[in-house]
JSON list of C-alpha atoms in Angstrom, two decimals:
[
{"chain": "H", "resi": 1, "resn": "UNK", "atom": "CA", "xyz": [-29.22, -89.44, -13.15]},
{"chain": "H", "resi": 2, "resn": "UNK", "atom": "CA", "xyz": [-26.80, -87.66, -15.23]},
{"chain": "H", "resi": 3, "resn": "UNK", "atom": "CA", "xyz": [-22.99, -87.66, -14.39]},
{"chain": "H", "resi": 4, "resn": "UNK", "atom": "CA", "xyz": [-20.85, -84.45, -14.92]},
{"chain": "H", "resi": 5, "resn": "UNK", "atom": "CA", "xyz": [-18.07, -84.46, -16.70]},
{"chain": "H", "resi": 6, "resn": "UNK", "atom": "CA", "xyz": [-14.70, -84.51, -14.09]},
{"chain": "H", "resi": 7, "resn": "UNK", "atom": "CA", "xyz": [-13.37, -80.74, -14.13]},
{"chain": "H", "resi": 8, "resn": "UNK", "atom": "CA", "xyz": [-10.41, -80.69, -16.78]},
{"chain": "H", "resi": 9, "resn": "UNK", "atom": "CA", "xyz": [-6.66, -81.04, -14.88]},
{"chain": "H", "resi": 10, "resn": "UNK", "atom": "CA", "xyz": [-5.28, -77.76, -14.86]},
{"chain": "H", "resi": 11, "resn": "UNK", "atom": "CA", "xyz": [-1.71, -78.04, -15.73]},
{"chain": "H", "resi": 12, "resn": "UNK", "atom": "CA", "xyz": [0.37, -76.88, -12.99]},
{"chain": "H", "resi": 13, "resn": "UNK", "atom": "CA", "xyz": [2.79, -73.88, -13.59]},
{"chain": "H", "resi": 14, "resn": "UNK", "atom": "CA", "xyz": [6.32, -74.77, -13.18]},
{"chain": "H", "resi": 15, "resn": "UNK", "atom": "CA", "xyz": [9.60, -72.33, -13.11]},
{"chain": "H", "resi": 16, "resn": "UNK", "atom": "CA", "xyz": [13.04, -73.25, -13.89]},
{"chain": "H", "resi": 17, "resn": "UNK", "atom": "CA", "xyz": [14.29, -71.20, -11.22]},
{"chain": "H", "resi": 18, "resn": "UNK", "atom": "CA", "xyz": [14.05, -69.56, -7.98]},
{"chain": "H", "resi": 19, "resn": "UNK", "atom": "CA", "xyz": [12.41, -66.41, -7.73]},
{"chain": "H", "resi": 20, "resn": "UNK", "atom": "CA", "xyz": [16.18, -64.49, -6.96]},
{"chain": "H", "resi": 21, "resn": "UNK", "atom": "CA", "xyz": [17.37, -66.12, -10.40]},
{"chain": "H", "resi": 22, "resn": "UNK", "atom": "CA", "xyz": [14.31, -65.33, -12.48]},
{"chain": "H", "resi": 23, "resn": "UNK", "atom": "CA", "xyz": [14.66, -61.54, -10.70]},
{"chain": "H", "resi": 24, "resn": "UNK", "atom": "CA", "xyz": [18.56, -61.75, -11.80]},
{"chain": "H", "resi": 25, "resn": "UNK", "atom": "CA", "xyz": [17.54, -63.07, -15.01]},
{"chain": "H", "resi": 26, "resn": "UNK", "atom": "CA", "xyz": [15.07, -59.95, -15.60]},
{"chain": "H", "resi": 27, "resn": "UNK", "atom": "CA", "xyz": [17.49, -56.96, -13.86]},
{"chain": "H", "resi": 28, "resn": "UNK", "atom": "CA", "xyz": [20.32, -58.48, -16.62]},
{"chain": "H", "resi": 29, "resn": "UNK", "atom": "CA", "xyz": [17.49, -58.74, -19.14]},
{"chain": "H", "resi": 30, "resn": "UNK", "atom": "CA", "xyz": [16.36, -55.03, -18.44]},
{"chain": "H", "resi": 31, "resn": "UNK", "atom": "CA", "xyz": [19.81, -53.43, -18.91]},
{"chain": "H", "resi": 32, "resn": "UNK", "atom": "CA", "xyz": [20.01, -55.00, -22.27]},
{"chain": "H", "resi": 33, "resn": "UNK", "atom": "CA", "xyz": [16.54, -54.02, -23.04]},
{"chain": "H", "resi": 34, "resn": "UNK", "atom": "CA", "xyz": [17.59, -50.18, -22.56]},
{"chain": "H", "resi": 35, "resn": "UNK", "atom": "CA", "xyz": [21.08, -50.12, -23.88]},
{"chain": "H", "resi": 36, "resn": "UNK", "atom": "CA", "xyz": [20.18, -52.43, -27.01]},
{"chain": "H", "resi": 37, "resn": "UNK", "atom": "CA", "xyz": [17.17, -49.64, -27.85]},
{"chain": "H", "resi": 38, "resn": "UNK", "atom": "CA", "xyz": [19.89, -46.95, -27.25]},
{"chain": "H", "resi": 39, "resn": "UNK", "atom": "CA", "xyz": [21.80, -48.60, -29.68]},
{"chain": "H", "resi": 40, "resn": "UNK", "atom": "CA", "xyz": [18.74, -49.00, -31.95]},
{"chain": "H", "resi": 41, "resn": "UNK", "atom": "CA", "xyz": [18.25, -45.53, -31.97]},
{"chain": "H", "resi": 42, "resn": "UNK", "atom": "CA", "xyz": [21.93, -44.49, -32.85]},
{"chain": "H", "resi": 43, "resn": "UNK", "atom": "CA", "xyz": [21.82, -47.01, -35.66]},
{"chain": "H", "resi": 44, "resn": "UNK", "atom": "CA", "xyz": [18.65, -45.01, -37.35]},
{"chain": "H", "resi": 45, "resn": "UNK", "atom": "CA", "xyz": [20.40, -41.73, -36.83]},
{"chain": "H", "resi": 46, "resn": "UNK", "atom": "CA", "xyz": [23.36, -43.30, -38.34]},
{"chain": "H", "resi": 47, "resn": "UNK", "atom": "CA", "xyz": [21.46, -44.87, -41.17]},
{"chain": "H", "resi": 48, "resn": "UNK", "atom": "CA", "xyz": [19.24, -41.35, -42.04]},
{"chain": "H", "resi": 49, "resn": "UNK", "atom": "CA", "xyz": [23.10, -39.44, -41.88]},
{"chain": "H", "resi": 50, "resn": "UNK", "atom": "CA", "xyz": [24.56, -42.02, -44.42]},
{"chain": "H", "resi": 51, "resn": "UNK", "atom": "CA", "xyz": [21.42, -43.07, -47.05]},
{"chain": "H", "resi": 52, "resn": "UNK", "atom": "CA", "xyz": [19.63, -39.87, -46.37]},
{"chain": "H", "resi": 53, "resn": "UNK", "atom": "CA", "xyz": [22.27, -37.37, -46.74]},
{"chain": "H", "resi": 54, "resn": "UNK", "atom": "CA", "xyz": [25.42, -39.26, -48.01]},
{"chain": "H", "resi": 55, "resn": "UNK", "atom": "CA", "xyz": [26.94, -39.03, -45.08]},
{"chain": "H", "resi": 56, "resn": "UNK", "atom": "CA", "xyz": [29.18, -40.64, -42.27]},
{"chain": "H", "resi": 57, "resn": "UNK", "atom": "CA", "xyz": [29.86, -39.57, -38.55]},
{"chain": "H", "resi": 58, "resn": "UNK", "atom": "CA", "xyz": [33.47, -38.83, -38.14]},
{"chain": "H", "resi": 59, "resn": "UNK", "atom": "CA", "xyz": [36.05, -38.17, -34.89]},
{"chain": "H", "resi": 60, "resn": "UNK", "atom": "CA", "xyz": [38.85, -36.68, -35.58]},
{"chain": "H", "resi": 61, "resn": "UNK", "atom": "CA", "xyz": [40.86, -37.29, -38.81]},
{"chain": "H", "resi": 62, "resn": "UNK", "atom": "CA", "xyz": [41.92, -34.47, -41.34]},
{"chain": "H", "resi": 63, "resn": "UNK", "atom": "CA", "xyz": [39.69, -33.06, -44.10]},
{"chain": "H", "resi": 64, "resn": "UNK", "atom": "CA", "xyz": [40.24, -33.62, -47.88]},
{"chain": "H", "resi": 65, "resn": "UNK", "atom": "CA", "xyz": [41.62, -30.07, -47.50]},
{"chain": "H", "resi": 66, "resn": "UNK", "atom": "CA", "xyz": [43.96, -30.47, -44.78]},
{"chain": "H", "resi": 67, "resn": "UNK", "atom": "CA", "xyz": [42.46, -29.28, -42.36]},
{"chain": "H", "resi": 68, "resn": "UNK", "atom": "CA", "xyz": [41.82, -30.80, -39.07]},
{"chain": "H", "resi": 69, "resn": "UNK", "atom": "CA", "xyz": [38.34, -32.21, -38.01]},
{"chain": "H", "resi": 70, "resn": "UNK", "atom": "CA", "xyz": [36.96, -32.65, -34.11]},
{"chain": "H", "resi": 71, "resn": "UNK", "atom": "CA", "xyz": [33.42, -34.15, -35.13]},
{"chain": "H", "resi": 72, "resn": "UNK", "atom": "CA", "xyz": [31.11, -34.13, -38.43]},
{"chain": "H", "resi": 73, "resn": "UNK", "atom": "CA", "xyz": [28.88, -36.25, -40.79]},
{"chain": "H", "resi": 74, "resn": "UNK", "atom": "CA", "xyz": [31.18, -35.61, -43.78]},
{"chain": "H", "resi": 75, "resn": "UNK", "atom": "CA", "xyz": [30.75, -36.97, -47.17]},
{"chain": "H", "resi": 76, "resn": "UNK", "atom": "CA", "xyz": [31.96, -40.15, -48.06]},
{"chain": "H", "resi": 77, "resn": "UNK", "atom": "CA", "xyz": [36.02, -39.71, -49.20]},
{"chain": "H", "resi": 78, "resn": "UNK", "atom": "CA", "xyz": [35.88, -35.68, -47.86]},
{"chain": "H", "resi": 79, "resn": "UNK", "atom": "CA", "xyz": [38.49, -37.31, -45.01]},
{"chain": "H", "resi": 80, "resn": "UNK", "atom": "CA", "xyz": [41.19, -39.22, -44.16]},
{"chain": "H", "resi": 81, "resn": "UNK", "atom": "CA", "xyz": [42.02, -40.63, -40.83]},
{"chain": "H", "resi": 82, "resn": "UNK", "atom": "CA", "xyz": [39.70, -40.53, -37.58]},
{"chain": "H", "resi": 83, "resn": "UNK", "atom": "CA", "xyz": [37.36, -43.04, -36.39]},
{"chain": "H", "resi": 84, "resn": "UNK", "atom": "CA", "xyz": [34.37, -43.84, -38.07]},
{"chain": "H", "resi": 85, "resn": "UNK", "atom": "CA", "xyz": [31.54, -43.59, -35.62]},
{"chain": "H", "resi": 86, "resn": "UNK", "atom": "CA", "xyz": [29.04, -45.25, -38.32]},
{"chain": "H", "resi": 87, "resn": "UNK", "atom": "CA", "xyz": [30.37, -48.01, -38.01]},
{"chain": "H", "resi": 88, "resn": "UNK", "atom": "CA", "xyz": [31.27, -48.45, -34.47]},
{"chain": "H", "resi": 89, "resn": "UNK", "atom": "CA", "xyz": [27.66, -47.95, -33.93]},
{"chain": "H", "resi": 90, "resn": "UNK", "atom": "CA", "xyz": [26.95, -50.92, -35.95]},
{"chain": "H", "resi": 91, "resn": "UNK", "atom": "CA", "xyz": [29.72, -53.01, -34.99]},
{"chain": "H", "resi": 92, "resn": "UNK", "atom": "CA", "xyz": [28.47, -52.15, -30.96]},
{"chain": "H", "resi": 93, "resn": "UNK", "atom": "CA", "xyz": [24.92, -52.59, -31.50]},
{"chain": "H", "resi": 94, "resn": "UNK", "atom": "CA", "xyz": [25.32, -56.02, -33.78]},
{"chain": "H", "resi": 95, "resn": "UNK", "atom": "CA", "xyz": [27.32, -57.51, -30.51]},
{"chain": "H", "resi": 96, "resn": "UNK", "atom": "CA", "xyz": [24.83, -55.97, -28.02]},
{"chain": "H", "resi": 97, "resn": "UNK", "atom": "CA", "xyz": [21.89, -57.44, -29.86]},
{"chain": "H", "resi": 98, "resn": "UNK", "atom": "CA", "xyz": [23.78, -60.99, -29.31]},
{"chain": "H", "resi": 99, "resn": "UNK", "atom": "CA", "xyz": [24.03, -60.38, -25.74]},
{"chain": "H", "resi": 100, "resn": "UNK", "atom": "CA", "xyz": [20.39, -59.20, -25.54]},
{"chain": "H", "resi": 101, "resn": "UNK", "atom": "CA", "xyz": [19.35, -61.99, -27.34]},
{"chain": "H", "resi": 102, "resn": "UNK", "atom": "CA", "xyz": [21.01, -63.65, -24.12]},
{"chain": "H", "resi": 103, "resn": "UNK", "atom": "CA", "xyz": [19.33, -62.26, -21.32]},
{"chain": "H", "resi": 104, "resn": "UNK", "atom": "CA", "xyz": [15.79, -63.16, -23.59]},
{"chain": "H", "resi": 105, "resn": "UNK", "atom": "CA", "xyz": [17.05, -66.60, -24.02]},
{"chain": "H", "resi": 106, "resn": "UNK", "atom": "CA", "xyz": [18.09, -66.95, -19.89]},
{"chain": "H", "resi": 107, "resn": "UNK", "atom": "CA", "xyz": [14.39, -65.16, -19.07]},
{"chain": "H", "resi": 108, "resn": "UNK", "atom": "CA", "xyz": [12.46, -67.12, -21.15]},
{"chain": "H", "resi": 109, "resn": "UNK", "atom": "CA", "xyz": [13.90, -70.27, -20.04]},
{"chain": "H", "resi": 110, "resn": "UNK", "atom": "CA", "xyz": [13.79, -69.62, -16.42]},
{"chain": "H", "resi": 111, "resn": "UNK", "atom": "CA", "xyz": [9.65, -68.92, -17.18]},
{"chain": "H", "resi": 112, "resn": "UNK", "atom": "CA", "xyz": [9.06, -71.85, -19.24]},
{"chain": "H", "resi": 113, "resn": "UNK", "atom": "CA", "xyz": [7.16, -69.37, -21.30]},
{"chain": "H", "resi": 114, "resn": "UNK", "atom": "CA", "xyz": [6.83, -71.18, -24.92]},
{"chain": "H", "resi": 115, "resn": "UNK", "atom": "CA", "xyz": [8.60, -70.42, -28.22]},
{"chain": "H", "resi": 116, "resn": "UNK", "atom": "CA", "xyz": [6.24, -67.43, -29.84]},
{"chain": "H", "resi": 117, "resn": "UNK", "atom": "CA", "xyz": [7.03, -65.26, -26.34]},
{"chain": "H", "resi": 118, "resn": "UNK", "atom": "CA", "xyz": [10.96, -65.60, -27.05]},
{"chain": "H", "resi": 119, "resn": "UNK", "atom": "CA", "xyz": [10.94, -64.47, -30.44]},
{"chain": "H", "resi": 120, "resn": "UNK", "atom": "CA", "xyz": [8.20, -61.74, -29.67]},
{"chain": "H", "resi": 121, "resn": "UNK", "atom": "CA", "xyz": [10.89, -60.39, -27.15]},
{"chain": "H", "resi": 122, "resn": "UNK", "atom": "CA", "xyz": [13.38, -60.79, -29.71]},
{"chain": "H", "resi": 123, "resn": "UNK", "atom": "CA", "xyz": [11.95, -58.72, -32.10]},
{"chain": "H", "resi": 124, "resn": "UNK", "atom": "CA", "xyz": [12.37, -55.56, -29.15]},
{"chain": "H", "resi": 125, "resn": "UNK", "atom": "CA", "xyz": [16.21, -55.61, -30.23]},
{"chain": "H", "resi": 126, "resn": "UNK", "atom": "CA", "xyz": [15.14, -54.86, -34.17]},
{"chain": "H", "resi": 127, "resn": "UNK", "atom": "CA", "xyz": [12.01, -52.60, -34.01]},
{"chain": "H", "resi": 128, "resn": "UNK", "atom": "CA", "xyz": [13.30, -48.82, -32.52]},
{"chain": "H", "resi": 129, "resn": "UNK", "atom": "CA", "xyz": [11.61, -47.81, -29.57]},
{"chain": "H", "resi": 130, "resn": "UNK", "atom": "CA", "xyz": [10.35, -51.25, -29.09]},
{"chain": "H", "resi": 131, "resn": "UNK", "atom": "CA", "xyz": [12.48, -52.72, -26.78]},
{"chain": "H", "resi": 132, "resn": "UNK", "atom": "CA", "xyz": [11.64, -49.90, -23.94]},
{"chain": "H", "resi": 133, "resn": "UNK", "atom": "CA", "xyz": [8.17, -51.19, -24.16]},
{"chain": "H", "resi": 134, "resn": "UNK", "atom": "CA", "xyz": [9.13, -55.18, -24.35]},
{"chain": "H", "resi": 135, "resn": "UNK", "atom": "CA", "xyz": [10.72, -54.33, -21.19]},
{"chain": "H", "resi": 136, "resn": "UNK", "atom": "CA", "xyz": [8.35, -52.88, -19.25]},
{"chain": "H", "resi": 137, "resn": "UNK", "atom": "CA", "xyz": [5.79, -55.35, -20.33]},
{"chain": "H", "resi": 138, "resn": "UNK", "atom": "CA", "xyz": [8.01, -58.29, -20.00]},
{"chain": "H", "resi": 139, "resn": "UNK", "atom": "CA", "xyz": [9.31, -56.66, -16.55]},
{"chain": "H", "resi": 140, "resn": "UNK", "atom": "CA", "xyz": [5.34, -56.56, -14.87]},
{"chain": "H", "resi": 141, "resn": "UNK", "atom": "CA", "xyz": [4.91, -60.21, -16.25]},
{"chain": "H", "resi": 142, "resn": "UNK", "atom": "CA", "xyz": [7.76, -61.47, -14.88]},
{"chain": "H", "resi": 143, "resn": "UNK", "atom": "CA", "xyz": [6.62, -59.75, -11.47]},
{"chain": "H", "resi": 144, "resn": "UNK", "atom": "CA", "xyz": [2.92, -60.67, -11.87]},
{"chain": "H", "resi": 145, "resn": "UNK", "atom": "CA", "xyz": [3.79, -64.28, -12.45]},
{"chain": "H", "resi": 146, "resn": "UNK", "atom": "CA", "xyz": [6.45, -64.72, -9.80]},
{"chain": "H", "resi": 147, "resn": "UNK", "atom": "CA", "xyz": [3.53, -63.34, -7.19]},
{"chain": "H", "resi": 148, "resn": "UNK", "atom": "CA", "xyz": [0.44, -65.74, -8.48]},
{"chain": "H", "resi": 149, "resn": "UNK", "atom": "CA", "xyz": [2.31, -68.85, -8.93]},
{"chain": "H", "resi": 150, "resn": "UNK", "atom": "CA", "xyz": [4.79, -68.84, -5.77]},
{"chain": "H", "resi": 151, "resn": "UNK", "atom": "CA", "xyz": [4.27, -72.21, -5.65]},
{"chain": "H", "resi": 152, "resn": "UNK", "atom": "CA", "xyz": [5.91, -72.83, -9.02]},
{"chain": "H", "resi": 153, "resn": "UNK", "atom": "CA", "xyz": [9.12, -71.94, -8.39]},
{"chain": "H", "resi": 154, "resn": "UNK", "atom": "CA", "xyz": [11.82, -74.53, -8.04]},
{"chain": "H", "resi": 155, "resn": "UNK", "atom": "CA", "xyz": [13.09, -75.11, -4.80]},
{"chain": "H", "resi": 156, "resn": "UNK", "atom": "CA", "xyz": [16.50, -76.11, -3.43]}
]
């Protein structure tokens, strides 16, 4: 008579939250998602204006002429004055990658999901266009997971 082998333990899946924080978690993660690509995008526009054409994105401010300017990409030095939109899109989207970098930090630690998943969500916040796919991926995981495993959430 030959024995089988016992069927290998499955390893139980575990949350580190309630489903209404890992939801919370993914809403806060999801704004980020869309405002950081939004960002992302203005940053390429911004970069194709100032290494593709010399330029910078200007509000108000006076040209080198004297004359007054609403909006423009104007060569470097053509100005005085104004605020440089080039680099308050930079400055705005280097801050909202931090707190996007947040929300993937909270979600993936609620999930327990391991190391390679963070970083691969990370990575929405630096590739344009990619975050607005992250998210929509990340968002049906989140939901498929939360309605297989209800079992794994952490109770109070």
């Amino acid at each position: 008579m030959s024995q089988q082998p016992a069927p290998a333990r499955q390893k139980k899946r575990r949350f580190a939250g309630t489903p209404a924080q890992i939801r919370s978690a993914a809403a806060f993660y999801k704004v980020l998602a869309y405002a950081t690509g939004v960002m992302l995008l203005l940053v390429v526009i911004e970069m194709v204006a100032k290494y593709g054409y010399g330029t910078e994105i200007v509000v108000g401010g006076t040209m080198a002429d004297g004359s007054p300017n609403s909006f423009g990409f104007l060569p470097e030095g053509s100005f005085e004055g104004g605020i440089n939109l080039s680099t308050v899109v930079l400055i705005v989207h280097g801050w909202m990658y931090v707190a996007y970098l947040i929300a993937d930090f909270r979600l993936w630690s609620l999930m327990r999901w391991p190391f390679s998943r963070f970083i691969t969500i990370a990575l929405g916040g630096v590739v344009p266009l990619l975050s607005f796919f992250m998210e929509r991926k990340v968002h049906s995981e989140v939901e498929r997971e939360l309605a297989t495993h209800p079992e794994a959430a952490k109770r109070y």
